[in-house]
PDB file of C-alpha atoms in Angstrom:
ATOM      1  CA  LEU A   1      59.112  94.980 109.736  1.00  0.00           C
ATOM      2  CA  THR A   2      61.583  96.329 107.208  1.00  0.00           C
ATOM      3  CA  VAL A   3      62.601  99.182 109.508  1.00  0.00           C
ATOM      4  CA  ALA A   4      62.969  96.783 112.444  1.00  0.00           C
ATOM      5  CA  GLY A   5      65.040  94.426 110.305  1.00  0.00           C
ATOM      6  CA  LEU A   6      67.394  97.215 109.261  1.00  0.00           C
ATOM      7  CA  GLY A   7      67.817  98.312 112.868  1.00  0.00           C
ATOM      8  CA  ILE A   8      68.610  94.788 114.003  1.00  0.00           C
ATOM      9  CA  ALA A   9      71.033  94.282 111.093  1.00  0.00           C
ATOM     10  CA  GLU A  10      73.062  97.226 112.408  1.00  0.00           C
ATOM     11  CA  LEU A  11      73.634  95.320 115.653  1.00  0.00           C
ATOM     12  CA  PHE A  12      74.989  92.235 113.884  1.00  0.00           C
ATOM     13  CA  SER A  13      77.489  93.747 111.466  1.00  0.00           C
ATOM     14  CA  ILE A  14      80.329  91.497 110.374  1.00  0.00           C
ATOM     15  CA  PRO A  15      83.734  93.197 110.181  1.00  0.00           C
ATOM     16  CA  THR A  16      85.217  93.668 106.729  1.00  0.00           C
ATOM     17  CA  VAL A  17      88.756  93.773 108.134  1.00  0.00           C
ATOM     18  CA  GLU A  18      90.080  92.995 111.597  1.00  0.00           C
ATOM     19  CA  LEU A  19      93.733  93.596 112.447  1.00  0.00           C
ATOM     20  CA  VAL A  20      94.813  92.369 115.879  1.00  0.00           C
ATOM     21  CA  LEU A  21      98.140  94.039 116.572  1.00  0.00           C
ATOM     22  CA  VAL A  22      98.552  93.009 120.213  1.00  0.00           C
ATOM     23  CA  ASP A  23      97.271  89.650 121.419  1.00  0.00           C
ATOM     24  CA  SER A  24      94.994  89.602 124.444  1.00  0.00           C
ATOM     25  CA  ALA A  25      97.698  88.115 126.693  1.00  0.00           C
ATOM     26  CA  ASN A  26      99.943  91.144 126.096  1.00  0.00           C
ATOM     27  CA  ALA A  27      97.240  93.826 125.954  1.00  0.00           C
ATOM     28  CA  PRO A  28      97.186  96.423 128.742  1.00  0.00           C
ATOM     29  CA  GLN A  29      94.372  96.402 131.289  1.00  0.00           C
ATOM     30  CA  ASN A  30      93.232  99.949 130.568  1.00  0.00           C
ATOM     31  CA  VAL A  31      92.225 100.330 126.913  1.00  0.00           C
ATOM     32  CA  ALA A  32      89.966 102.714 125.035  1.00  0.00           C
ATOM     33  CA  THR A  33      88.062 102.398 121.779  1.00  0.00           C
ATOM     34  CA  LEU A  34      87.672 105.155 119.235  1.00  0.00           C
ATOM     35  CA  THR A  35      84.921 104.804 116.627  1.00  0.00           C
ATOM     36  CA  LEU A  36      85.262 106.812 113.439  1.00  0.00           C
ATOM     37  CA  ILE A  37      82.985 107.334 110.450  1.00  0.00           C
ATOM     38  CA  ILE A  38      85.139 107.529 107.319  1.00  0.00           C
ATOM     39  CA  PRO A  39      83.297 107.631 103.977  1.00  0.00           C
ATOM     40  CA  GLY A  40      86.510 106.574 102.173  1.00  0.00           C
ATOM     41  CA  VAL A  41      86.352 103.163 103.882  1.00  0.00           C
ATOM     42  CA  ARG A  42      83.917 101.422 101.554  1.00  0.00           C
ATOM     43  CA  CYS A  43      85.440  98.022 100.699  1.00  0.00           C
ATOM     44  CA  LYS A  44      88.020  95.517 101.900  1.00  0.00           C
ATOM     45  CA  ASP A  45      90.889  97.226 100.042  1.00  0.00           C
ATOM     46  CA  THR A  46      90.148 100.675 101.439  1.00  0.00           C
ATOM     47  CA  ALA A  47      89.708  99.208 104.926  1.00  0.00           C
ATOM     48  CA  ILE A  48      93.140  97.556 104.667  1.00  0.00           C
ATOM     49  CA  SER A  49      94.673 100.865 103.525  1.00  0.00           C
ATOM     50  CA  ALA A  50      93.125 102.719 106.461  1.00  0.00           C
ATOM     51  CA  GLY A  51      94.397 100.038 108.846  1.00  0.00           C
ATOM     52  CA  ALA A  52      97.905 100.352 107.426  1.00  0.00           C
ATOM     53  CA  ASN A  53      97.885 104.013 108.440  1.00  0.00           C
ATOM     54  CA  VAL A  54      97.566 103.158 112.140  1.00  0.00           C
ATOM     55  CA  GLU A  55      99.195  99.754 112.530  1.00  0.00           C
ATOM     56  CA  GLU A  56     102.651 101.219 113.236  1.00  0.00           C
ATOM     57  CA  ILE A  57     101.445 103.627 115.934  1.00  0.00           C
ATOM     58  CA  ALA A  58     102.570 102.611 119.408  1.00  0.00           C
ATOM     59  CA  GLY A  59      99.578 101.731 121.538  1.00  0.00           C
ATOM     60  CA  VAL A  60      97.222 100.550 118.792  1.00  0.00           C
ATOM     61  CA  ILE A  61      95.882  97.167 119.859  1.00  0.00           C
ATOM     62  CA  LYS A  62      93.170  96.389 117.328  1.00  0.00           C
ATOM     63  CA  PHE A  63      91.714  97.888 114.160  1.00  0.00           C
ATOM     64  CA  VAL A  64      88.274  96.770 112.961  1.00  0.00           C
ATOM     65  CA  ALA A  65      86.555  98.153 109.862  1.00  0.00           C
ATOM     66  CA  PHE A  66      82.920  97.787 108.835  1.00  0.00           C
ATOM     67  CA  ALA A  67      83.056  98.997 105.238  1.00  0.00           C
ATOM     68  CA  SER A  68      79.310  98.682 104.672  1.00  0.00           C
ATOM     69  CA  HIS A  69      78.835 101.345 107.367  1.00  0.00           C
ATOM     70  CA  ASN A  70      82.026 103.369 106.681  1.00  0.00           C
ATOM     71  CA  ARG A  71      82.884 102.703 110.326  1.00  0.00           C
ATOM     72  CA  VAL A  72      86.246 101.987 111.918  1.00  0.00           C
ATOM     73  CA  GLU A  73      86.876 100.987 115.533  1.00  0.00           C
ATOM     74  CA  ILE A  74      90.369 101.382 116.944  1.00  0.00           C
ATOM     75  CA  THR A  75      91.206  99.877 120.330  1.00  0.00           C
ATOM     76  CA  TYR A  76      94.254 101.537 121.847  1.00  0.00           C
ATOM     77  CA  ASP A  77      96.276 102.105 125.007  1.00  0.00           C
ATOM     78  CA  PRO A  78      95.473 105.678 126.130  1.00  0.00           C
ATOM     79  CA  GLN A  79      98.853 105.925 127.866  1.00  0.00           C
ATOM     80  CA  LEU A  80     100.663 105.524 124.524  1.00  0.00           C
ATOM     81  CA  THR A  81      98.416 107.355 122.047  1.00  0.00           C
ATOM     82  CA  ASN A  82      95.257 109.442 121.855  1.00  0.00           C
ATOM     83  CA  PRO A  83      92.288 110.077 119.534  1.00  0.00           C
ATOM     84  CA  ALA A  84      93.875 113.133 117.889  1.00  0.00           C
ATOM     85  CA  SER A  85      96.990 111.131 116.924  1.00  0.00           C
ATOM     86  CA  LEU A  86      94.890 108.282 115.577  1.00  0.00           C
ATOM     87  CA  ILE A  87      92.740 110.612 113.468  1.00  0.00           C
ATOM     88  CA  GLU A  88      95.852 112.377 112.167  1.00  0.00           C
ATOM     89  CA  ALA A  89      97.314 109.016 111.125  1.00  0.00           C
ATOM     90  CA  ILE A  90      94.088 107.856 109.431  1.00  0.00           C
ATOM     91  CA  GLU A  91      93.824 111.126 107.507  1.00  0.00           C
ATOM     92  CA  GLY A  92      97.512 111.033 106.574  1.00  0.00           C
ATOM     93  CA  PRO A  93      98.870 110.070 103.168  1.00  0.00           C
ATOM     94  CA  VAL A  94      98.234 106.574 101.828  1.00  0.00           C
ATOM     95  CA  TYR A  95     100.997 104.750  99.958  1.00  0.00           C
ATOM     96  CA  ASP A  96      99.875 103.365  96.590  1.00  0.00           C
ATOM     97  CA  ALA A  97     102.148 100.391  95.871  1.00  0.00           C
ATOM     98  CA  GLU A  98     100.923 100.159  92.267  1.00  0.00           C
ATOM     99  CA  ASN A  99     102.475 103.433  91.196  1.00  0.00           C
ATOM    100  CA  GLY A 100     104.799 104.161  94.140  1.00  0.00           C
ATOM    101  CA  GLU A 101     103.040 107.403  95.032  1.00  0.00           C
ATOM    102  CA  PHE A 102     101.586 108.801  98.224  1.00  0.00           C
ATOM    103  CA  LEU A 103      97.939 109.818  97.928  1.00  0.00           C
ATOM    104  CA  PHE A 104      96.576 112.640 100.063  1.00  0.00           C
ATOM    105  CA  GLY A 105      92.999 113.202 101.228  1.00  0.00           C
ATOM    106  CA  VAL A 106      91.933 109.589 100.722  1.00  0.00           C
ATOM    107  CA  PHE A 107      90.459 109.238 104.214  1.00  0.00           C
ATOM    108  CA  VAL A 108      88.619 112.054 105.959  1.00  0.00           C
ATOM    109  CA  VAL A 109      86.995 111.438 109.343  1.00  0.00           C
ATOM    110  CA  THR A 110      83.482 112.882 109.284  1.00  0.00           C
ATOM    111  CA  LYS A 111      82.374 111.771 112.736  1.00  0.00           C
ATOM    112  CA  THR A 112      84.091 110.675 115.931  1.00  0.00           C
ATOM    113  CA  ILE A 113      82.441 108.544 118.612  1.00  0.00           C
ATOM    114  CA  GLU A 114      84.435 108.021 121.824  1.00  0.00           C
TER     115      GLU A 114
END
């Protein structure tokens, strides 16, 4: 029963962070979703930081992070961006407002699911 319960729990994950960048009325018809496993996304704060890395990219529609699973789902317009650009942005430097520095290597994508 424990194994079954854990398997079912995976299906009902609640997002840690959800950023909707384009409302459904303005979203394009043809969208794609990229799912990434990022060990650095492990709490609400790190999920927000990862989302900040992609929210300015043209074509990103929605960013959803499940920190308990180190999983991020990015819905995007494939005519405006692509998986390689999204991964590059996620893995890019993160601005630390506390000390005004850019941090490198904070997020590393270990698995991509398209």
